[in-house]
Coordinates of C-alpha atoms in Angstrom, one line a residue:
Chain W
M1 CA -201.7 1.6 94.7
A2 CA -205.4 3.6 94.2
N3 CA -205.1 7.1 94.3
E4 CA -201.6 7.5 95.0
E5 CA -199.9 10.3 93.7
K6 CA -196.9 8.5 91.1
V7 CA -194.2 9.8 89.1
G8 CA -195.2 9.9 84.9
L9 CA -193.2 10.5 82.0
A10 CA -191.1 13.1 81.8
G11 CA -191.8 14.3 85.5
T12 CA -195.5 14.9 85.6
K13 CA -197.3 13.6 88.3
M14 CA -200.4 11.6 88.0
Q15 CA -202.5 10.2 90.2
G16 CA -203.4 6.7 90.4
C17 CA -206.2 5.1 88.7
Q18 CA -208.6 3.4 89.8
Y19 CA -208.5 -0.8 88.3
N20 CA -208.5 -3.1 91.1
L21 CA -212.6 -2.3 92.0
W22 CA -212.7 -5.2 88.6
A23 CA -212.3 -7.9 91.6
S24 CA -215.1 -6.0 94.3
D25 CA -218.0 -5.3 91.4
P26 CA -220.9 -6.6 92.0
M27 CA -222.1 -7.0 88.7
T28 CA -219.1 -9.1 87.3
A29 CA -216.9 -9.8 89.9
K30 CA -217.6 -13.4 89.3
A31 CA -218.0 -13.9 85.8
P32 CA -214.7 -14.8 83.3
Q33 CA -213.1 -11.3 82.1
I34 CA -212.0 -11.5 78.0
T35 CA -210.1 -9.1 75.9
P36 CA -212.2 -7.3 72.6
A37 CA -210.3 -10.2 70.1
Q38 CA -211.4 -12.4 72.1
L39 CA -215.2 -11.3 72.6
E40 CA -215.2 -10.7 68.7
Q41 CA -213.5 -14.2 67.7
R42 CA -216.5 -15.6 70.0
L43 CA -219.4 -13.3 68.1
D44 CA -218.0 -14.1 64.7
V45 CA -218.7 -17.6 65.4
I46 CA -222.7 -16.9 66.4
F47 CA -222.9 -14.3 63.4
S48 CA -221.0 -16.4 60.7
K49 CA -223.6 -19.6 61.7
L50 CA -226.9 -17.6 62.4
N51 CA -226.4 -16.5 59.0
N52 CA -226.9 -20.0 57.9
L53 CA -230.1 -20.5 59.2
N54 CA -233.8 -20.5 58.1
G55 CA -236.0 -18.8 60.2
A56 CA -237.2 -22.0 62.2
E57 CA -233.7 -22.8 63.3
A58 CA -233.0 -19.2 63.8
F59 CA -235.6 -19.4 66.4
E60 CA -234.4 -22.4 68.4
Y61 CA -230.6 -20.4 68.3
T62 CA -231.6 -17.5 69.0
R63 CA -233.3 -18.2 72.0
L64 CA -230.6 -20.0 73.6
L65 CA -228.3 -16.9 72.7
P66 CA -229.3 -13.6 74.7
I67 CA -226.1 -11.7 75.1
F68 CA -225.3 -9.3 77.2
I69 CA -221.7 -7.4 77.4
F70 CA -220.3 -5.8 80.2
G71 CA -217.1 -3.2 80.3
P72 CA -216.0 -0.2 80.8
P73 CA -217.1 2.5 78.6
G74 CA -214.6 3.8 75.3
I75 CA -213.6 -0.1 75.1
G76 CA -215.5 -0.8 71.8
K77 CA -217.9 -3.2 72.6
S78 CA -220.5 -1.1 69.8
Q79 CA -218.2 -1.8 67.7
I80 CA -216.7 -5.5 67.7
V81 CA -221.0 -5.9 67.0
E82 CA -221.5 -3.0 64.3
S83 CA -218.2 -4.4 62.7
L84 CA -219.0 -7.9 62.8
G85 CA -222.6 -6.9 61.2
R86 CA -220.6 -5.2 58.0
K87 CA -219.0 -8.7 57.7
Y88 CA -221.6 -11.1 57.5
N89 CA -224.1 -8.2 56.0
V90 CA -226.4 -9.0 58.5
N91 CA -228.5 -6.0 60.2
V92 CA -227.6 -4.7 63.2
E93 CA -230.3 -2.3 64.9
T94 CA -228.8 -0.4 67.7
Y95 CA -231.2 1.2 70.2
I96 CA -229.6 3.0 73.3
A97 CA -231.4 1.9 75.9
S98 CA -230.3 4.8 78.1
T99 CA -232.2 7.3 76.0
M100 CA -235.3 5.0 76.0
D101 CA -238.9 6.0 77.6
P102 CA -240.7 2.0 78.2
T103 CA -243.3 3.3 75.8
Q104 CA -241.1 2.5 72.7
V105 CA -240.3 -0.3 74.5
Q106 CA -244.1 -2.4 75.0
G107 CA -245.9 0.5 73.7
L108 CA -248.2 3.2 73.7
P109 CA -251.6 1.7 75.7
F110 CA -254.3 3.1 73.2
P111 CA -257.9 2.1 74.1
N112 CA -260.3 0.1 71.9
V113 CA -263.7 1.6 73.0
K114 CA -266.1 -0.9 70.8
N115 CA -264.2 -3.6 73.0
K116 CA -263.8 -2.3 76.2
T117 CA -259.7 -2.8 76.2
T118 CA -256.3 -1.7 75.6
E119 CA -254.2 -2.3 72.8
W120 CA -250.7 -1.6 72.5
F121 CA -249.3 0.8 69.8
P122 CA -245.3 -0.1 69.2
D123 CA -242.6 2.3 68.4
Q124 CA -242.3 3.0 64.3
R125 CA -238.7 1.8 64.8
W126 CA -239.8 -1.7 65.7
V127 CA -242.9 -2.2 62.6
S128 CA -240.2 -1.6 60.1
S129 CA -237.6 -3.7 61.4
K130 CA -240.5 -6.6 60.7
T131 CA -240.3 -5.7 56.9
E132 CA -235.9 -6.2 56.5
K133 CA -235.0 -9.6 54.8
R134 CA -231.7 -9.8 56.0
T135 CA -231.1 -11.5 59.5
M136 CA -231.3 -9.3 62.1
V137 CA -229.2 -8.5 65.0
Y138 CA -230.6 -6.2 68.1
F139 CA -228.4 -4.3 69.2
F140 CA -229.2 -2.5 73.3
D141 CA -226.7 -0.8 74.2
E142 CA -226.4 1.2 77.7
L143 CA -228.6 -1.0 78.7
N144 CA -228.4 -1.1 82.5
M145 CA -228.5 2.8 83.0
A146 CA -232.2 2.9 81.6
P147 CA -234.2 4.0 83.8
P148 CA -235.7 0.3 86.3
A149 CA -239.1 0.2 84.1
T150 CA -237.4 0.5 80.4
Q151 CA -234.8 -2.2 82.0
A152 CA -237.5 -4.5 82.8
A153 CA -239.3 -4.3 79.8
F154 CA -236.0 -4.7 77.4
Y155 CA -234.8 -7.5 79.3
R156 CA -238.1 -9.0 78.9
L157 CA -238.0 -8.4 75.0
I158 CA -234.4 -9.7 75.1
L159 CA -235.3 -13.3 76.3
E160 CA -238.2 -14.3 75.4
G161 CA -238.2 -12.3 72.0
R162 CA -241.5 -11.0 72.5
L163 CA -243.4 -8.1 74.0
G164 CA -246.9 -7.4 73.1
S165 CA -247.3 -7.1 69.4
I166 CA -243.2 -6.9 69.0
D167 CA -241.4 -9.8 68.3
I168 CA -237.7 -10.3 67.9
S169 CA -238.0 -13.5 68.9
H170 CA -236.6 -14.6 65.6
A171 CA -233.3 -12.1 65.7
L172 CA -230.2 -12.1 67.9
R173 CA -230.3 -9.7 71.3
I174 CA -227.4 -8.6 72.7
G175 CA -227.7 -6.4 75.7
A176 CA -224.6 -4.0 76.4
G177 CA -223.5 -1.8 79.6
N178 CA -220.8 -1.0 81.8
R179 CA -220.2 -2.0 85.5
I180 CA -221.1 -0.4 89.1
S181 CA -217.6 0.1 89.3
D182 CA -217.5 2.5 86.3
Y183 CA -219.2 5.4 88.2
Y184 CA -222.2 5.8 86.1
N185 CA -225.7 5.8 87.0
V186 CA -226.0 2.1 86.4
Q187 CA -228.5 -0.5 88.2
Q188 CA -227.4 -3.5 89.5
M189 CA -228.8 -6.7 88.1
G190 CA -230.7 -8.9 89.3
L191 CA -229.4 -12.3 89.6
P192 CA -232.4 -14.1 88.2
L193 CA -232.1 -12.2 85.2
A194 CA -228.1 -11.9 85.3
T195 CA -229.1 -16.2 84.8
R196 CA -230.5 -16.6 81.9
F197 CA -228.0 -14.4 79.9
E198 CA -224.5 -16.1 78.6
I199 CA -222.5 -12.8 79.6
Y200 CA -219.7 -12.3 78.7
V201 CA -217.4 -9.2 80.6
M202 CA -215.1 -7.8 78.3
R203 CA -212.1 -5.5 79.8
P204 CA -209.7 -3.5 77.7
D205 CA -206.6 -4.9 76.1
I206 CA -203.6 -3.1 75.2
K207 CA -202.3 -5.9 73.5
D208 CA -205.4 -6.3 71.6
W209 CA -205.7 -2.4 71.0
I210 CA -201.6 -2.1 69.6
S211 CA -202.6 -4.6 67.0
W212 CA -206.1 -3.7 65.9
A213 CA -204.6 0.4 65.6
K214 CA -201.8 -1.0 63.6
K215 CA -204.6 -2.8 61.2
K216 CA -206.7 0.2 61.1
G217 CA -203.9 3.0 60.3
L218 CA -203.8 5.4 63.5
N219 CA -201.4 7.8 63.7
R220 CA -197.9 6.4 64.5
Y221 CA -197.6 8.3 68.1
V222 CA -200.8 7.1 69.3
I223 CA -199.0 3.4 68.9
E224 CA -195.6 4.0 69.6
Y225 CA -197.0 5.6 72.9
A226 CA -198.9 2.8 73.8
E227 CA -196.5 0.2 72.9
Y228 CA -193.9 2.5 74.7
V229 CA -196.8 2.4 77.8
L230 CA -196.7 -1.3 77.4
S231 CA -192.9 -2.2 77.5
T232 CA -192.7 -0.2 80.5
E233 CA -194.2 -1.1 84.0
P234 CA -197.5 -1.2 84.9
L235 CA -198.2 1.4 87.2
N236 CA -201.4 0.1 88.3
G237 CA -200.2 -3.6 88.8
N238 CA -202.4 -5.5 85.9
P239 CA -200.0 -5.3 82.5
N240 CA -203.3 -5.4 79.8
E241 CA -204.2 -2.4 81.0
P242 CA -201.8 0.3 81.8
D243 CA -203.4 3.5 83.6
R244 CA -201.0 6.3 81.4
W245 CA -203.4 4.5 78.8
Y246 CA -206.4 3.7 80.0
C247 CA -207.7 6.0 83.2
I248 CA -211.4 6.0 83.9
N249 CA -210.2 8.0 87.1
P250 CA -213.1 9.9 89.2
N251 CA -210.9 12.1 90.9
E252 CA -209.9 13.1 87.0
P253 CA -210.4 16.8 87.1
S254 CA -211.6 16.8 83.5
L255 CA -214.5 15.0 81.9
A256 CA -212.4 13.6 79.4
R257 CA -211.4 9.6 80.1
A258 CA -209.0 7.8 78.4
T259 CA -210.4 5.1 76.7
P260 CA -209.5 3.3 73.3
R261 CA -212.3 5.5 72.3
S262 CA -210.3 8.9 73.2
W263 CA -207.2 6.6 71.5
E264 CA -208.5 6.8 68.2
R265 CA -210.0 10.1 68.4
V266 CA -205.9 11.0 69.6
S267 CA -205.0 9.7 66.7
Q268 CA -207.2 11.5 64.2
L269 CA -206.7 14.8 66.0
L270 CA -202.7 13.9 65.5
N271 CA -203.3 13.4 61.9
I272 CA -205.1 16.7 61.1
G273 CA -202.5 18.9 63.2
L274 CA -204.5 19.8 66.3
D275 CA -201.5 18.8 68.5
T276 CA -201.9 20.9 71.3
K277 CA -201.8 20.6 75.0
E278 CA -205.5 21.1 74.8
D279 CA -206.4 18.9 72.5
I280 CA -205.1 16.8 74.0
I281 CA -206.0 16.9 77.2
G282 CA -209.6 17.1 75.7
A283 CA -209.2 14.1 74.6
L284 CA -207.7 12.3 77.4
G285 CA -208.2 13.9 80.3
V286 CA -205.6 15.8 82.7
Y287 CA -203.5 13.1 83.8
P288 CA -203.1 10.6 80.7
G289 CA -202.9 13.6 79.2
M290 CA -200.0 15.0 80.1
A291 CA -198.2 12.3 80.3
F292 CA -198.9 11.6 76.6
E293 CA -198.7 14.9 75.5
S294 CA -194.9 15.1 76.9
W295 CA -194.0 12.0 75.6
Y296 CA -195.0 13.3 72.1
R297 CA -193.9 16.5 72.8
S298 CA -190.0 14.7 73.4
K299 CA -190.5 12.5 70.5
L300 CA -190.6 15.3 68.3
D301 CA -187.7 17.2 69.6
E302 CA -185.8 13.8 69.6
E303 CA -186.7 13.2 65.8
N304 CA -186.4 16.9 64.8
K305 CA -182.7 16.8 65.8
S306 CA -182.1 13.6 64.2
K307 CA -183.5 14.3 60.8
K308 CA -181.2 16.1 58.1
T309 CA -182.0 18.7 56.9
N310 CA -183.0 19.1 52.8
I311 CA -183.4 21.8 51.3
E312 CA -184.9 21.4 47.5
Y313 CA -186.2 24.2 45.1
K314 CA -189.1 22.9 43.2
G315 CA -190.3 23.4 39.5
R316 CA -193.8 23.0 38.2
G317 CA -194.7 20.4 35.9
F318 CA -196.9 20.2 33.4
Chain S
M1 CA -196.7 42.3 37.1
Y2 CA -193.9 42.4 40.1
P3 CA -192.2 39.0 40.7
K4 CA -193.0 36.8 44.5
P5 CA -189.7 35.8 46.2
I6 CA -188.5 32.4 45.8
N7 CA -189.2 29.8 47.7
V8 CA -186.9 26.6 48.7
Y9 CA -188.4 23.7 50.1
V10 CA -187.0 22.7 53.8
N11 CA -188.1 19.3 54.5
D12 CA -191.0 19.5 52.1
R13 CA -192.3 22.6 53.8
P14 CA -192.5 26.2 51.5
V15 CA -190.2 28.7 52.9
P16 CA -189.7 31.9 50.8
V17 CA -186.2 33.2 50.7
S18 CA -185.2 36.4 51.3
T19 CA -182.9 38.5 50.7
E20 CA -180.5 38.2 53.5
D21 CA -180.8 34.6 52.5
F22 CA -180.3 34.8 49.8
G23 CA -176.5 33.2 49.8
K24 CA -177.7 30.8 51.7
Y25 CA -179.6 28.7 49.9
R26 CA -177.6 30.0 46.5
S27 CA -176.9 26.8 44.5
V28 CA -179.9 25.4 45.3
I29 CA -182.0 27.9 43.4
I30 CA -179.5 28.7 40.4
D31 CA -179.0 25.1 40.1
G32 CA -183.0 23.9 40.5
I33 CA -184.0 27.0 38.0
N34 CA -181.5 25.6 35.2
A35 CA -182.6 21.9 35.9
Q36 CA -186.0 23.3 35.3
I37 CA -186.1 25.7 32.3
K38 CA -184.9 22.1 30.9
Y39 CA -187.6 20.2 31.8
V40 CA -189.9 23.5 30.4
Y41 CA -188.4 23.5 27.4
N42 CA -188.2 19.7 26.8
R43 CA -191.3 19.0 28.0
A44 CA -192.6 21.9 25.7
K45 CA -191.1 20.0 22.9
E46 CA -192.4 17.0 23.8
K47 CA -195.9 18.2 24.2
F48 CA -196.4 21.2 21.2
M49 CA -193.5 20.3 18.4
A50 CA -195.1 18.4 15.5
P51 CA -193.0 16.8 13.1
V52 CA -193.8 19.0 9.9
S53 CA -194.6 22.8 9.7
T54 CA -198.0 23.9 9.0
E55 CA -198.8 27.6 8.0
I56 CA -201.4 29.8 9.6
R57 CA -203.2 32.5 9.1
I58 CA -203.3 35.8 11.5
G59 CA -205.2 38.2 10.6
S60 CA -203.7 39.9 6.5
Y61 CA -200.5 37.8 7.6
T62 CA -199.6 34.2 7.4
V63 CA -197.4 32.5 10.5
K64 CA -195.7 29.1 9.5
T65 CA -195.0 27.1 12.2
N66 CA -194.1 23.9 14.0
L67 CA -196.3 23.9 17.2
K68 CA -199.4 21.8 17.3
G69 CA -200.5 23.3 20.7
G70 CA -198.6 25.7 23.7
L71 CA -200.2 28.7 21.7
K72 CA -202.8 29.3 20.0
F73 CA -202.6 31.8 17.3
D74 CA -206.1 33.4 17.0
P75 CA -207.8 34.9 13.3
S76 CA -208.6 38.3 14.6
G77 CA -204.9 38.6 15.8
E78 CA -204.3 37.8 19.2
V79 CA -201.6 34.8 19.4
Y80 CA -202.1 33.5 23.6
I81 CA -200.8 30.0 25.9
D82 CA -204.1 27.7 25.5
D83 CA -202.5 25.3 28.1
P84 CA -203.2 26.5 31.8
A85 CA -200.8 24.1 33.5
F86 CA -198.1 25.0 30.8
L87 CA -198.7 28.6 31.3
E88 CA -198.3 28.3 35.5
A89 CA -195.5 26.2 34.8
L90 CA -193.8 29.1 32.5
R91 CA -195.4 31.5 35.4
S92 CA -193.5 30.7 38.3
L93 CA -189.7 29.7 36.1
F94 CA -189.4 33.5 35.1
N95 CA -191.3 35.0 38.1
D96 CA -188.0 33.1 39.6
I97 CA -185.8 34.0 37.0
A98 CA -187.2 37.5 37.2
A99 CA -187.2 37.5 41.0
L100 CA -183.1 36.9 40.6
M101 CA -183.1 40.5 39.3
L102 CA -186.2 42.6 40.6
I103 CA -185.7 41.0 44.4
Y104 CA -181.9 39.6 45.1
H105 CA -179.9 41.8 42.7
R106 CA -178.3 39.3 41.1
T107 CA -176.9 40.2 38.2
D108 CA -174.2 37.0 37.3
E109 CA -176.8 34.6 37.9
F110 CA -179.7 36.1 35.9
L111 CA -176.7 36.5 33.0
S112 CA -175.4 33.1 33.2
M113 CA -180.1 32.3 33.3
L114 CA -179.7 34.8 29.6
Q115 CA -176.6 32.9 27.9
T116 CA -179.1 29.8 28.4
P117 CA -179.9 28.8 24.8
E118 CA -183.1 27.0 26.1
L119 CA -184.4 29.9 28.1
W120 CA -184.6 32.1 24.3
A121 CA -186.6 29.4 23.0
L122 CA -188.5 30.0 25.6
L123 CA -188.8 33.8 25.0
V124 CA -191.4 32.8 22.4
F125 CA -193.9 31.9 24.7
V126 CA -193.3 34.7 26.9
A127 CA -194.0 36.5 24.3
A128 CA -197.5 35.7 23.9
D129 CA -198.9 36.1 27.6
E130 CA -198.6 40.5 28.7
E131 CA -197.6 39.8 32.4
L132 CA -194.5 37.2 31.8
T133 CA -193.0 39.6 29.3
D134 CA -193.5 42.6 32.0
M135 CA -191.9 41.0 34.4
F136 CA -189.2 40.2 32.3
T137 CA -188.3 42.6 30.5
Q138 CA -188.5 44.9 33.9
A139 CA -185.9 42.4 35.3
E140 CA -183.8 42.5 31.7
L141 CA -184.1 46.7 32.2
E142 CA -182.4 46.4 36.1
F143 CA -180.1 43.8 34.7
F144 CA -178.4 46.2 31.6
N145 CA -179.2 49.7 34.1
S146 CA -176.8 47.9 36.7
T147 CA -174.8 46.5 34.2
W148 CA -174.1 49.2 32.0
K149 CA -174.3 52.2 34.9
K150 CA -171.4 49.9 36.0
T151 CA -168.9 50.5 33.4
G152 CA -168.4 54.2 34.0
N153 CA -168.7 54.9 30.3
T154 CA -170.9 57.6 30.6
K155 CA -171.7 57.7 27.0
E156 CA -172.6 54.2 27.0
V157 CA -175.1 54.1 29.5
E158 CA -176.8 57.2 28.2
M159 CA -176.9 55.9 24.5
R160 CA -178.5 52.3 26.1
E161 CA -180.6 54.1 28.1
S162 CA -182.1 56.2 25.2
I163 CA -182.4 53.1 23.3
I164 CA -184.4 51.9 25.9
E165 CA -186.8 55.0 26.1
M166 CA -187.5 54.5 22.7
L167 CA -188.3 50.6 22.5
L168 CA -190.0 51.2 26.0
A169 CA -192.3 54.5 24.3
L170 CA -193.0 51.8 21.2
R171 CA -194.0 49.0 23.2
N172 CA -196.9 51.6 25.0
G173 CA -198.1 52.7 22.1
Q174 CA -196.5 56.3 21.3
S175 CA -194.3 57.6 18.5
Y176 CA -191.2 58.7 19.4
D177 CA -189.6 62.0 18.4
L178 CA -185.5 60.3 17.1
S179 CA -184.2 63.9 17.9
R180 CA -184.3 62.5 21.3
L181 CA -181.8 59.8 21.1
K182 CA -178.9 60.1 22.5
L183 CA -176.1 58.4 19.9
Y184 CA -172.2 58.8 20.2
D185 CA -169.6 57.9 17.2
D186 CA -166.4 56.4 17.4
Q187 CA -164.6 59.1 18.2
G188 CA -167.5 60.0 20.7
K189 CA -168.8 62.8 18.9
P190 CA -172.7 63.3 19.1
V191 CA -174.5 62.0 16.6
K192 CA -178.2 63.0 15.9
L193 CA -181.4 62.0 14.0
T194 CA -184.3 63.4 12.8
G195 CA -188.0 62.6 12.3
K196 CA -190.5 60.3 14.0
L197 CA -191.3 56.7 14.6
E198 CA -194.9 55.5 14.9
P199 CA -196.1 52.4 16.9
Y200 CA -197.0 48.7 15.0

């Protein structure tokens, strides 16, 4: 189905999205895939347990549980970790690994002339997080997009909890990153390293997202569209990720992509009255954006036709 | 102060009514204004009326009033509306009543409003606001002009016009020479007056 021309809603020509790369992704092909809700359930168990442990117990517990979450961009990896942090009053320290230099992880070498040795001065953030009284979770996002030297330093830190003068062994360490098939500058994680992690591979799930969006009170058109897409035949063969809803096609003419995160943005745009074709395509990309825009316009027309015109005079109260 | 066009709300969206479209929205507007007159009157009564009257000194005069708010009687002699929300409600209501005459030229509808007792009660408050008084006076003038001119009785029209001229002059603080009044007796013969009226 990949790259085929398909006819979308209201005659919109849509180019297919490439999803079946899941199966051939060298990082994640063998791993079981879970939905955002399933990941949240698992992390919920881990967070709630962590919150009730003392220092020594926490050390033992986290030693065995470095976690790595793989998944395409915009499906809520960081959001899940951060929302659980709020739920359990756990301090989640997030580091965007892709923007970090190796010295920010392992420290900056500084000569000790007297002893003729080198000392490693840690980055300020590691020092200040040590004073935190609450349970700590370190979340290293976009980890496999970081420069190789930074990644290597991070992996040690996640696995052992210690690196140079930095000690985060008492805290839960979670890494996250995209898959090679997501077309980002992702480095493949070596098997010796991968086997030391509890690895979760998360995939977008439209049903999960619909229940989340309803709970969060997103714009009703965005939710109704997702329900509509779910109820119609999926174009990519995977019923959980219909490509009119989730599309990170590399052939997409614009830089925008349709992901759960983009749909949340569309909801916000519609709520504030920014609902032109340009606004929608700017959030979702050309093909999914055109399909949604076309559905949205016909929905509005349909509603306007059926709506009884209500005319009234309104006086001012006091 | 000149009134703004009346707004109707079409599916909650305000739509200023044009002269051409008045007929389309007539019943909504007239029913709405009538209900609003009653609402403003009843609400003012509930909010500002005291069970017993009190006497208030204004300059060298003493005023007996049963109002406990709404109007502020300043010892300097000035009287004004002291409740901003009430003033806004009055301005909005009298804007629409004046607009009936001054924008839409609806004499019959304006007359029906003038016959509402609650409207007359509210005029006490209107008189305390110069802008409202100006606007309402303009609307009344327009009403009298349009109805008298329809009578075809030129002597009556002349008579009333000259009375209005006198009242406006006095209101504007000018003296008025009574010889300018055009009056006619029952047989249609001119009546001449002499003397001068000075403004208060």
